[in-house]
Coordinates of C-alpha atoms in Angstrom, one line a residue:
M1 CA 148.6 -50.3 10.8
N2 CA 147.8 -53.4 13.6
F3 CA 145.0 -55.3 14.4
A4 CA 143.9 -52.9 17.0
D5 CA 143.7 -50.2 14.5
I6 CA 141.8 -52.0 11.8
F7 CA 139.3 -53.1 15.0
I8 CA 138.8 -49.5 15.9
I9 CA 138.2 -48.1 12.3
A10 CA 135.8 -51.1 11.5
G11 CA 133.7 -50.4 14.5
F12 CA 133.6 -46.9 13.7
V13 CA 132.6 -47.8 10.3
I14 CA 129.8 -49.9 11.5
L15 CA 128.6 -47.4 14.0
M16 CA 128.3 -44.8 11.6
L17 CA 126.3 -47.0 9.2
I18 CA 124.0 -47.8 11.9
I19 CA 123.6 -44.0 13.0
S20 CA 123.0 -43.2 9.1
G21 CA 120.5 -45.9 8.7
L22 CA 118.6 -44.7 11.6
V23 CA 118.6 -41.4 10.6
I24 CA 117.3 -42.2 6.8
F25 CA 114.8 -44.5 8.5
L26 CA 113.6 -41.6 10.6
I27 CA 113.5 -39.0 7.9
Y28 CA 111.6 -41.6 5.7
M29 CA 109.2 -42.1 8.6
L30 CA 108.8 -38.3 8.9
I31 CA 108.0 -37.9 5.2
F32 CA 105.9 -41.0 4.7
D33 CA 103.9 -40.6 8.2
R34 CA 103.4 -36.7 7.8
N35 CA 101.6 -37.4 4.3
Q36 CA 99.7 -40.7 4.9
K37 CA 95.8 -40.3 5.4
K38 CA 94.9 -43.2 7.7
H39 CA 96.4 -42.2 11.0
S40 CA 95.9 -38.7 12.6
I41 CA 98.6 -39.3 15.4
L42 CA 101.5 -40.1 12.7
R43 CA 100.6 -37.1 10.6
N44 CA 101.3 -34.6 13.5
Y45 CA 103.6 -36.8 15.5
P46 CA 105.7 -39.3 13.4
V47 CA 108.1 -40.7 15.8
L48 CA 106.0 -40.3 19.1
G49 CA 103.2 -42.0 17.1
R50 CA 105.1 -44.9 16.2
I51 CA 106.3 -45.4 20.1
R52 CA 102.7 -45.1 21.1
Y53 CA 101.7 -47.8 18.7
F54 CA 104.4 -50.0 19.7
F55 CA 103.4 -50.1 23.2
E56 CA 99.7 -50.4 22.3
K57 CA 100.8 -53.4 20.6
I58 CA 102.7 -55.1 23.5
G59 CA 100.0 -53.9 25.7
P60 CA 98.2 -57.2 26.4
E61 CA 101.2 -58.8 27.2
M62 CA 102.5 -56.1 29.6
R63 CA 99.2 -56.2 31.5
Q64 CA 99.0 -60.1 31.7
Y65 CA 102.6 -60.4 33.1
W66 CA 103.3 -57.2 34.8
F67 CA 100.1 -54.6 35.8
N68 CA 97.1 -57.1 36.3
S69 CA 96.9 -58.4 39.8
D70 CA 96.8 -62.0 40.4
T71 CA 92.8 -62.0 40.6
E72 CA 92.4 -59.8 37.6
G73 CA 92.9 -61.0 33.7
K74 CA 90.2 -62.3 31.6
P75 CA 89.0 -64.9 30.6
F76 CA 91.2 -66.7 33.3
S77 CA 92.9 -64.5 35.9
R78 CA 96.9 -65.3 36.8
D79 CA 95.7 -67.2 40.0
D80 CA 93.4 -69.2 37.9
Y81 CA 95.8 -70.1 35.0
E82 CA 98.7 -70.9 37.4
H83 CA 96.4 -73.1 39.6
I84 CA 95.9 -75.2 36.4
V85 CA 99.6 -75.2 35.2
K86 CA 101.0 -76.0 38.7
S87 CA 98.3 -78.8 39.1
A88 CA 99.1 -80.3 35.6
K89 CA 102.9 -79.8 35.8
Y90 CA 103.8 -80.7 39.3
L91 CA 100.8 -82.8 40.4
R92 CA 100.3 -80.3 43.3
D93 CA 97.1 -78.7 44.6
V94 CA 98.3 -76.7 47.7
I95 CA 98.6 -73.2 48.5
G96 CA 100.2 -71.1 51.3
F97 CA 99.2 -68.4 53.8
G98 CA 95.6 -68.1 52.8
S99 CA 93.0 -67.5 50.1
K100 CA 92.9 -64.2 47.7
R101 CA 88.9 -64.5 47.4
D102 CA 87.4 -61.5 48.4
F103 CA 85.0 -62.7 51.1
D104 CA 83.1 -59.5 51.1
E105 CA 81.7 -60.0 47.9
E106 CA 78.6 -62.0 47.4
G107 CA 79.4 -65.8 46.6
L108 CA 78.4 -69.6 46.8
Y109 CA 80.0 -71.6 49.4
V110 CA 80.1 -75.5 49.9
R111 CA 78.3 -76.1 53.6
N112 CA 81.2 -77.9 55.7
D113 CA 80.1 -80.9 58.1
M114 CA 80.8 -80.7 61.4
F115 CA 82.2 -84.3 61.3
P116 CA 83.7 -84.6 57.8
K117 CA 84.2 -87.9 56.3
L118 CA 87.6 -89.6 56.9
A119 CA 89.7 -90.8 54.1
E120 CA 89.0 -94.4 54.9
E121 CA 85.4 -93.6 54.8
M122 CA 85.3 -92.3 51.3
K123 CA 83.3 -94.7 48.9
M124 CA 85.6 -94.9 45.7
D125 CA 87.7 -97.2 43.4
R126 CA 90.8 -97.6 45.3
N127 CA 92.4 -100.2 42.9
T128 CA 92.7 -98.5 39.6
L129 CA 96.3 -96.5 39.6
V130 CA 97.5 -94.0 36.9
A131 CA 101.1 -94.2 35.8
T132 CA 102.3 -90.5 35.1
K133 CA 105.0 -88.3 35.3
R134 CA 105.5 -85.1 37.2
Y135 CA 108.0 -82.1 37.8
I136 CA 109.9 -81.6 41.0
L137 CA 111.2 -78.1 41.4
M138 CA 114.7 -78.2 42.4
K139 CA 115.9 -74.4 41.9
D140 CA 114.0 -71.3 40.9
P141 CA 116.7 -68.6 40.3
L142 CA 116.0 -65.0 39.0
L143 CA 118.2 -64.9 36.1
S144 CA 118.3 -68.4 34.7
Q145 CA 115.9 -71.1 33.6
R146 CA 114.3 -73.1 36.8
E147 CA 116.0 -76.4 37.6
E148 CA 113.4 -79.3 37.4
K149 CA 113.6 -83.0 37.5
W150 CA 111.0 -85.1 35.7
E151 CA 110.1 -88.4 37.7
D152 CA 107.6 -91.1 37.4
E153 CA 104.5 -91.1 39.7
D154 CA 102.0 -93.7 40.4
S155 CA 98.7 -91.9 41.5
N156 CA 95.5 -93.4 42.5
A157 CA 92.9 -92.4 39.7
Y158 CA 90.3 -91.3 42.1
L159 CA 87.6 -92.9 40.0
L160 CA 84.0 -93.8 41.4
H161 CA 83.1 -96.8 43.2
E162 CA 81.5 -99.1 40.6
D163 CA 78.0 -98.6 42.4
D164 CA 78.3 -94.9 41.9
A165 CA 78.9 -95.2 38.1
V166 CA 77.0 -92.9 35.8
V167 CA 75.2 -94.6 33.0
I168 CA 74.2 -92.7 30.1
G169 CA 71.4 -94.3 28.0
P170 CA 70.7 -97.3 30.1
N171 CA 68.0 -98.8 27.8
T172 CA 70.1 -98.3 24.7
E173 CA 71.7 -101.3 23.0
H174 CA 75.3 -100.0 24.0
P175 CA 74.8 -98.1 27.5
F176 CA 77.7 -95.6 28.1
V177 CA 79.1 -96.3 31.7
L178 CA 81.6 -93.7 33.2
K179 CA 83.5 -93.9 36.7
G180 CA 84.7 -90.4 36.3
L181 CA 82.7 -87.2 36.5
I182 CA 84.8 -85.0 34.5
G183 CA 85.6 -85.1 30.7
M184 CA 86.7 -83.0 27.7
S185 CA 84.3 -80.7 26.2
A186 CA 83.9 -80.5 22.4
M187 CA 87.0 -79.1 20.7
S188 CA 87.3 -79.9 16.9
Y189 CA 90.7 -80.8 15.0
G190 CA 90.9 -78.0 12.8
A191 CA 90.2 -75.3 15.7
L192 CA 93.0 -77.3 17.5
G193 CA 96.0 -78.8 15.8
K194 CA 97.0 -82.4 15.7
N195 CA 99.6 -82.2 18.5
A196 CA 97.2 -80.8 21.0
I197 CA 94.3 -83.2 20.0
T198 CA 96.6 -86.2 20.4
S199 CA 98.1 -85.1 23.6
L200 CA 94.7 -84.7 25.1
S201 CA 93.6 -87.9 23.7
K202 CA 96.4 -89.9 25.2
G203 CA 96.5 -88.0 28.6
L204 CA 92.8 -88.6 28.8
G205 CA 92.9 -92.2 27.8
M206 CA 96.0 -92.8 30.3
A207 CA 93.7 -91.4 33.3
K208 CA 90.8 -93.7 32.6
G209 CA 87.2 -93.4 33.2
T210 CA 86.8 -90.2 31.1
W211 CA 85.6 -89.1 27.9
M212 CA 86.7 -86.9 25.0
N213 CA 83.9 -84.7 22.5
T214 CA 85.1 -84.4 19.1
G215 CA 83.4 -81.0 18.8
E216 CA 81.5 -80.4 15.4
G217 CA 84.4 -80.7 13.3
G218 CA 84.2 -84.7 13.1
L219 CA 86.1 -87.7 14.0
S220 CA 89.7 -87.5 13.4
P221 CA 92.5 -90.2 13.8
Y222 CA 94.1 -88.0 16.7
H223 CA 91.0 -88.2 18.9
L224 CA 91.3 -91.9 18.7
E225 CA 95.1 -91.7 19.3
G226 CA 94.9 -92.5 22.9
G227 CA 92.2 -94.9 23.3
V228 CA 90.0 -92.7 25.4
D229 CA 86.0 -93.0 25.2
I230 CA 84.7 -90.6 22.6
I231 CA 81.3 -88.7 22.2
M232 CA 81.0 -87.9 18.6
Q233 CA 79.4 -84.5 18.1
I234 CA 76.9 -83.8 15.1
G235 CA 76.6 -80.0 14.3
P236 CA 74.3 -78.3 11.9
A237 CA 76.7 -78.7 9.0
M238 CA 77.1 -82.6 9.9
F239 CA 80.9 -82.6 9.4
G240 CA 82.1 -86.0 9.3
V241 CA 78.8 -87.7 8.6
R242 CA 77.3 -85.6 5.5
D243 CA 77.0 -86.4 1.9
P244 CA 78.3 -84.3 -0.8
N245 CA 75.0 -82.1 -0.6
G246 CA 75.4 -81.5 3.3
E247 CA 72.6 -83.9 4.1
M248 CA 73.0 -86.8 6.5
D249 CA 74.8 -89.7 5.4
W250 CA 73.2 -92.6 7.6
E251 CA 75.7 -95.0 6.0
E252 CA 78.8 -93.2 7.3
L253 CA 77.0 -92.9 10.6
K254 CA 77.0 -96.6 10.8
R255 CA 80.4 -96.8 9.8
K256 CA 81.4 -94.4 12.6
S257 CA 79.2 -96.1 15.2
K258 CA 80.9 -99.4 14.7
I259 CA 84.2 -97.9 16.0
P260 CA 84.5 -99.4 19.7
Q261 CA 85.7 -95.8 21.0
I262 CA 82.8 -94.0 20.2
K263 CA 80.4 -94.6 23.2
A264 CA 77.8 -92.0 22.3
F265 CA 76.8 -89.0 19.8
E266 CA 75.8 -85.4 20.6
V267 CA 73.7 -83.5 18.6
K268 CA 74.8 -79.7 18.8
L269 CA 72.0 -76.9 18.7
A270 CA 74.0 -74.3 20.4
Q271 CA 77.3 -73.3 22.3
G272 CA 77.4 -71.0 25.3
A273 CA 80.0 -68.5 23.7
K274 CA 78.6 -68.4 20.4
T275 CA 74.7 -69.4 19.9
R276 CA 75.5 -69.3 16.0
G277 CA 77.3 -71.8 13.6
G278 CA 80.9 -72.2 13.5
H279 CA 83.6 -71.0 11.2
I280 CA 86.8 -72.0 9.9
D281 CA 89.1 -70.0 7.5
A282 CA 90.3 -71.3 4.3
E283 CA 93.9 -71.8 5.1
K284 CA 93.0 -74.0 7.9
V285 CA 91.1 -76.4 5.8
N286 CA 93.9 -78.4 4.7
P287 CA 93.1 -81.8 2.6
E288 CA 93.3 -83.9 5.9
I289 CA 90.8 -81.5 7.8
A290 CA 88.9 -81.5 4.4
A291 CA 88.4 -85.1 4.4
I292 CA 87.6 -85.6 8.0
R293 CA 84.8 -82.9 7.7
K294 CA 83.9 -84.2 4.2
V295 CA 84.2 -80.8 2.3
E296 CA 86.2 -79.1 -0.1
P297 CA 89.8 -78.2 0.9
Y298 CA 91.0 -74.7 1.0
K299 CA 87.5 -73.3 1.1
S300 CA 86.3 -71.3 4.0
I301 CA 83.4 -73.6 5.6
D302 CA 80.5 -72.2 7.7
S303 CA 78.3 -74.2 9.9
P304 CA 74.8 -72.5 9.9
N305 CA 73.2 -71.5 13.4
R306 CA 71.1 -74.2 13.3
F307 CA 70.0 -77.6 11.5
I308 CA 68.3 -76.4 8.1
Q309 CA 66.3 -79.7 8.2
Y310 CA 65.0 -79.8 11.8
S311 CA 63.6 -76.4 13.1
D312 CA 61.5 -77.4 16.0
V313 CA 61.5 -79.9 18.8
P314 CA 59.5 -82.8 17.3
S315 CA 61.9 -82.8 14.2
I316 CA 65.2 -82.8 16.5
C317 CA 63.7 -85.3 18.6
D318 CA 62.9 -87.7 15.7
F319 CA 66.6 -86.9 14.5
I320 CA 67.7 -87.9 17.5
E321 CA 65.7 -91.2 17.6
E322 CA 66.8 -91.9 14.2
I323 CA 70.5 -91.6 15.3
R324 CA 69.9 -94.0 18.4
N325 CA 68.1 -96.6 16.3
Q326 CA 71.2 -96.5 13.4
S327 CA 73.8 -96.6 16.0
G328 CA 72.7 -98.5 19.0
K329 CA 74.3 -95.8 21.2
P330 CA 73.2 -93.2 23.4
V331 CA 72.4 -89.8 21.8
G332 CA 72.6 -86.3 23.6
L333 CA 71.7 -82.7 22.8
K334 CA 73.6 -79.7 23.4
L335 CA 71.7 -76.4 24.1
V336 CA 72.2 -73.0 25.8
V337 CA 69.5 -71.9 28.0
G338 CA 68.2 -68.4 27.5
G339 CA 65.3 -68.0 30.0
T340 CA 62.9 -69.8 32.4
D341 CA 60.8 -71.0 29.8
S342 CA 63.8 -72.2 27.2
V343 CA 63.3 -76.1 27.7
Q344 CA 59.8 -76.4 28.8
E345 CA 58.6 -77.3 25.0
L346 CA 61.3 -80.1 25.1
A347 CA 60.6 -81.3 28.4
K348 CA 56.8 -81.5 27.7
Y349 CA 57.3 -83.2 24.5
M350 CA 59.6 -85.7 26.0
K351 CA 57.1 -86.3 28.5
E352 CA 54.2 -86.8 25.9
T353 CA 56.0 -88.9 23.6
G354 CA 58.5 -90.7 25.3
K355 CA 61.2 -89.3 22.7
G356 CA 64.1 -87.3 23.6
P357 CA 67.9 -87.4 24.4
D358 CA 69.6 -89.6 26.8
F359 CA 71.7 -86.7 27.9
I360 CA 71.6 -83.0 27.6
T361 CA 74.8 -80.8 27.6
V362 CA 74.1 -77.7 28.9
D363 CA 76.7 -74.9 27.9
G364 CA 77.1 -71.8 30.1
G365 CA 77.5 -68.2 28.5
E366 CA 80.9 -67.9 30.0
G367 CA 82.4 -70.8 28.1
G368 CA 85.0 -70.6 25.3
T369 CA 85.4 -70.7 21.7
G370 CA 87.8 -70.5 19.2
A371 CA 86.3 -67.6 17.3
S372 CA 82.7 -65.8 17.6
Y373 CA 81.5 -62.1 17.9
Q374 CA 81.6 -60.1 20.8
E375 CA 77.8 -59.3 21.4
L376 CA 77.2 -63.1 21.1
I377 CA 80.0 -64.1 23.6
D378 CA 79.1 -61.3 26.3
S379 CA 75.3 -61.1 26.1
V380 CA 73.6 -64.1 24.6
G381 CA 73.0 -67.1 26.7
L382 CA 72.8 -67.5 30.5
P383 CA 75.6 -68.5 32.5
I384 CA 75.9 -71.9 33.9
R385 CA 75.1 -71.2 37.4
S386 CA 71.6 -69.6 36.1
A387 CA 71.1 -72.3 33.2
L388 CA 71.5 -75.6 35.6
P389 CA 68.9 -74.9 38.0
I390 CA 66.2 -73.8 35.2
L391 CA 67.1 -77.0 33.2
V392 CA 66.8 -79.5 36.1
S393 CA 63.6 -77.8 37.5
T394 CA 62.0 -77.8 34.1
L395 CA 62.7 -81.5 33.7
E396 CA 61.4 -82.3 37.1
K397 CA 58.3 -80.4 36.5
Y398 CA 57.6 -82.7 33.5
G399 CA 58.7 -85.6 35.3
V400 CA 61.7 -86.4 32.7
R401 CA 64.5 -85.6 34.8
D402 CA 65.4 -89.3 35.6
R403 CA 65.4 -90.1 31.8
V404 CA 68.6 -88.1 31.0
K405 CA 72.0 -87.2 32.3
I406 CA 73.0 -83.6 32.4
I407 CA 76.7 -82.4 31.5
A408 CA 77.5 -79.1 32.7
S409 CA 80.1 -76.9 31.0
G410 CA 81.2 -73.2 31.8
K411 CA 84.6 -72.5 33.3
L412 CA 84.0 -75.3 35.9
F413 CA 87.9 -75.8 36.0
T414 CA 88.2 -76.4 40.0
P415 CA 86.9 -78.9 42.3
D416 CA 84.9 -76.2 44.2
R417 CA 83.1 -75.0 40.9
I418 CA 82.5 -78.7 40.0
A419 CA 80.9 -79.5 43.5
I420 CA 78.6 -76.3 43.1
A421 CA 77.5 -77.4 39.7
L422 CA 76.9 -80.9 40.8
A423 CA 74.9 -79.7 43.9
M424 CA 73.1 -77.7 41.2
G425 CA 71.9 -81.0 39.7
A426 CA 74.7 -81.8 36.9
D427 CA 75.6 -85.1 36.6
L428 CA 78.9 -85.0 34.8
I429 CA 81.3 -82.1 33.9
N430 CA 82.8 -80.7 30.6
I431 CA 86.0 -78.9 30.7
A432 CA 87.6 -77.4 27.6
R433 CA 90.0 -74.4 28.4
G434 CA 91.2 -75.8 31.4
F435 CA 92.5 -78.6 29.2
M436 CA 93.9 -76.4 26.6
I437 CA 95.9 -74.7 29.2
T438 CA 97.6 -78.2 30.1
V439 CA 98.6 -78.6 26.8
G440 CA 100.5 -75.3 26.6
C441 CA 97.9 -72.4 26.3
I442 CA 99.1 -69.1 27.3
Q443 CA 95.7 -67.2 26.6
T444 CA 97.2 -64.8 23.9
L445 CA 93.6 -64.9 22.5
K446 CA 94.8 -65.7 18.9
C447 CA 92.6 -68.9 18.7
H448 CA 90.9 -67.2 15.7
S449 CA 94.2 -66.3 13.8
N450 CA 95.8 -69.7 13.3
A451 CA 98.9 -68.0 14.8
C452 CA 98.9 -69.5 18.1
P453 CA 102.4 -69.1 19.4
V454 CA 102.6 -72.4 21.5
G455 CA 100.9 -74.6 18.8
V456 CA 97.5 -75.3 20.4
A457 CA 95.0 -73.6 18.4
T458 CA 96.8 -73.8 15.3
T459 CA 97.1 -76.2 12.1
D460 CA 100.3 -74.5 11.2
P461 CA 102.9 -77.3 11.1
D462 CA 105.8 -75.1 12.2
L463 CA 104.0 -73.3 15.1
Q464 CA 102.8 -77.2 16.3
K465 CA 106.4 -78.1 16.8
A466 CA 106.4 -76.1 20.0
L467 CA 103.7 -78.8 21.4
V468 CA 105.6 -82.0 22.6
I469 CA 103.1 -84.8 22.7
D470 CA 105.1 -86.9 24.9
E471 CA 105.4 -84.2 27.5
K472 CA 102.2 -82.6 27.7
K473 CA 100.0 -85.7 27.8
Y474 CA 101.5 -86.4 31.4
R475 CA 100.1 -82.7 32.3
V476 CA 96.5 -83.7 31.2
V477 CA 96.5 -86.8 33.3
N478 CA 97.8 -84.8 36.4
Y479 CA 95.5 -82.1 35.9
L480 CA 92.3 -84.4 35.7
V481 CA 93.6 -86.7 38.6
N482 CA 93.9 -83.6 40.8
L483 CA 90.5 -82.5 39.8
R484 CA 89.1 -85.9 40.8
K485 CA 91.2 -86.0 44.0
G486 CA 89.9 -82.5 45.0
L487 CA 86.3 -83.3 44.3
F488 CA 86.7 -86.5 46.6
R489 CA 88.3 -84.1 49.3
I490 CA 85.6 -81.4 49.2
S491 CA 83.1 -84.3 49.4
A492 CA 84.4 -85.3 52.7
A493 CA 84.6 -82.0 53.9
A494 CA 80.8 -81.8 53.2
G495 CA 80.3 -85.1 55.1
I496 CA 79.3 -87.4 52.1
E497 CA 81.1 -90.2 50.8
S498 CA 81.1 -89.5 47.0
P499 CA 80.7 -86.5 45.0
V500 CA 77.9 -88.0 43.4
H501 CA 75.6 -87.0 46.5
F502 CA 76.1 -83.5 46.3
Q503 CA 72.6 -81.7 46.6
P504 CA 71.2 -78.2 46.9
R505 CA 71.3 -78.3 50.8
H506 CA 75.5 -78.6 50.4
I507 CA 75.7 -75.1 49.0
M508 CA 75.1 -71.8 50.7
Y509 CA 74.8 -68.2 49.2
K510 CA 76.4 -65.2 50.9
D511 CA 75.4 -61.7 49.7
E512 CA 77.6 -58.7 50.0
K513 CA 75.9 -57.8 53.2
G514 CA 76.8 -61.2 54.7
I515 CA 73.2 -62.5 54.9
V516 CA 73.4 -66.0 53.9
I517 CA 70.8 -68.0 52.1
P518 CA 70.6 -71.9 51.3
L519 CA 70.8 -72.7 47.7
E520 CA 67.7 -74.9 48.1
S521 CA 65.9 -71.8 48.9
I522 CA 66.9 -70.2 45.6
I523 CA 66.2 -73.1 43.5
N524 CA 62.9 -73.2 45.0
D525 CA 62.2 -69.8 43.9
I526 CA 63.3 -70.8 40.4
Q527 CA 60.9 -74.1 40.4
G528 CA 58.1 -71.5 41.5
Q529 CA 58.8 -69.4 38.5
I530 CA 59.0 -72.2 36.2
K531 CA 55.6 -74.0 37.5
T532 CA 53.5 -70.6 36.9
S533 CA 55.1 -70.1 33.5

C-alpha cells in the first residue's frame, strides 16, 4: 500500500468519524431537547430551534456591522462611533460629500456670522504644543488587513488664552485653573481596568490643560500615572476616604488633599444614567481594588442611592464646607435635574447662607454607566439640553450663578454638541464614553459583566492584555486635541474669538415645519416658569 492509499483511507476514516459524531450529537440533541421543559421551541423543533438561538445570539453583532444604517445604532450610531475613532487614530476630522443629518427633523443649529473670525483673530494659546503620534492610512484592501504607518506629529494644544482660563474656587486656598474646557467624566478603577485608566491618564496628561475624574471608586495609582490634574469624587459609600464603619475618614481626606495632582473634590448625589447607588460584583473586588476603596476583597459592594448621613440641602452643604476647610481645595456637587424646581432649594440656601459648592456637575439622563437598570436609564432624570437651562436659570434667579462653575455631561462628544452646551450656560464639559472609545471600546454593551472583549471595562488580566497603553494613550491625546480644534473652528464660524463667549444668541432651534426660534426665546420661557414656581 503506497502513501496515497494510506492518505485516502485516513481521510475517509476521519470524515466518517466527523459524520458519526455529528449524527450522534444530533440524536442526543433530539432526545435531550424534546424532553427538556424550559424552552418550548426546542421541544417541538430541536434542530431548527438550535439554529434560531444561534442567530439570536449573534443578532447584536449582525445589526451593528451589517443591518443598522450609519445613523442608527444605540447608544452611539456607526457614524458617531467612527467619528471618534478616526479622530483619535488618524487625527483627522473631515468628511466628504455632505452631511448625513436629517435636516427635516427638529434640532439645534449654531448661528453662523456673516463675517466669521479669521484663524489669526482667534484668541488662544498659540505656544503650547502637544507631541503625539497618528496613523497614516496607506492601503485599505478588501481581503487583508489595512496597511498603516505610525508617525510622530506635533500639534498645537488648542488651549484657551490665559485671559480666558476658567477658575474653579477662586476664593479657596488652592483654586483650580483650567485652560481647556473639556475633561474626562467620572470613571472608576474597577469599572474600568488598570490599562484603560492608565491610558486615559497618560493621554490626558500629554494633552495638557484638562482633568480626570476618578469616579466614586476612589483614587488609584493608575489615575495618577500620567500626571494629569485630578478631580476626586466622593460618593455615598465614601470609597477611598472611609473608615471601617463606612463613615468619613477626615485624616484620609487630608492625606489625599496633599497629593499635588488632586485639584478638587466632587460630592456625588446622582448620575444621569443611574439615579441610584453603584454596584460592583464580588469577582471584580480584587485585593488591590478593595484596598483603594477601603472595603473587604471578593465581596460585592454597593453604594447607597444617597448619603445616609446627609439627607437635605443644609447637611450636604455643611459636608461640602467641611471638605473645603479640611482640604483647602474647591469642592463640587454632581447632580441630576429632574424638573424645573429641582435645584431651587439648593440655590436659595446658597443665597441665604453663602455656603455651597464651587462647581456643579450636571449629568444628563442620556449619559452612560457601567451598569444600571433599564427603568432608571431610560426614564429618570432630564437630558442635558433640558437640564442645563433649568440649572442656569435657577442659579441666576437667586443671584448665585457667578459663584459656581457648571460642568455639563451627557453625550457631548463632538465640537458642535459642546458649543451648544456652552451656549446654554455650561462653563466646562465632561466626556466619558467618547474617551472609552478612544482606548478601544467597541460597544459590546458588556460593561456590567467583567467580560469586555477589548479589555476596557474589565479587571480580568487576560482580557486587559488587548489594551496596549503605549498605543492607546496617543488616541486619547488626538481625540481631545481635535475636539478643542473643532471648538475653536465653530467659534470662528459664529463670529466669536473664543468658545468661552458662546451665548444663547448663537444657537437657533428649528422645528419639523422649518420654523426657526432663537434659543434665547426658549430660555426666556424656562426662566419665566422658574420665576413663577
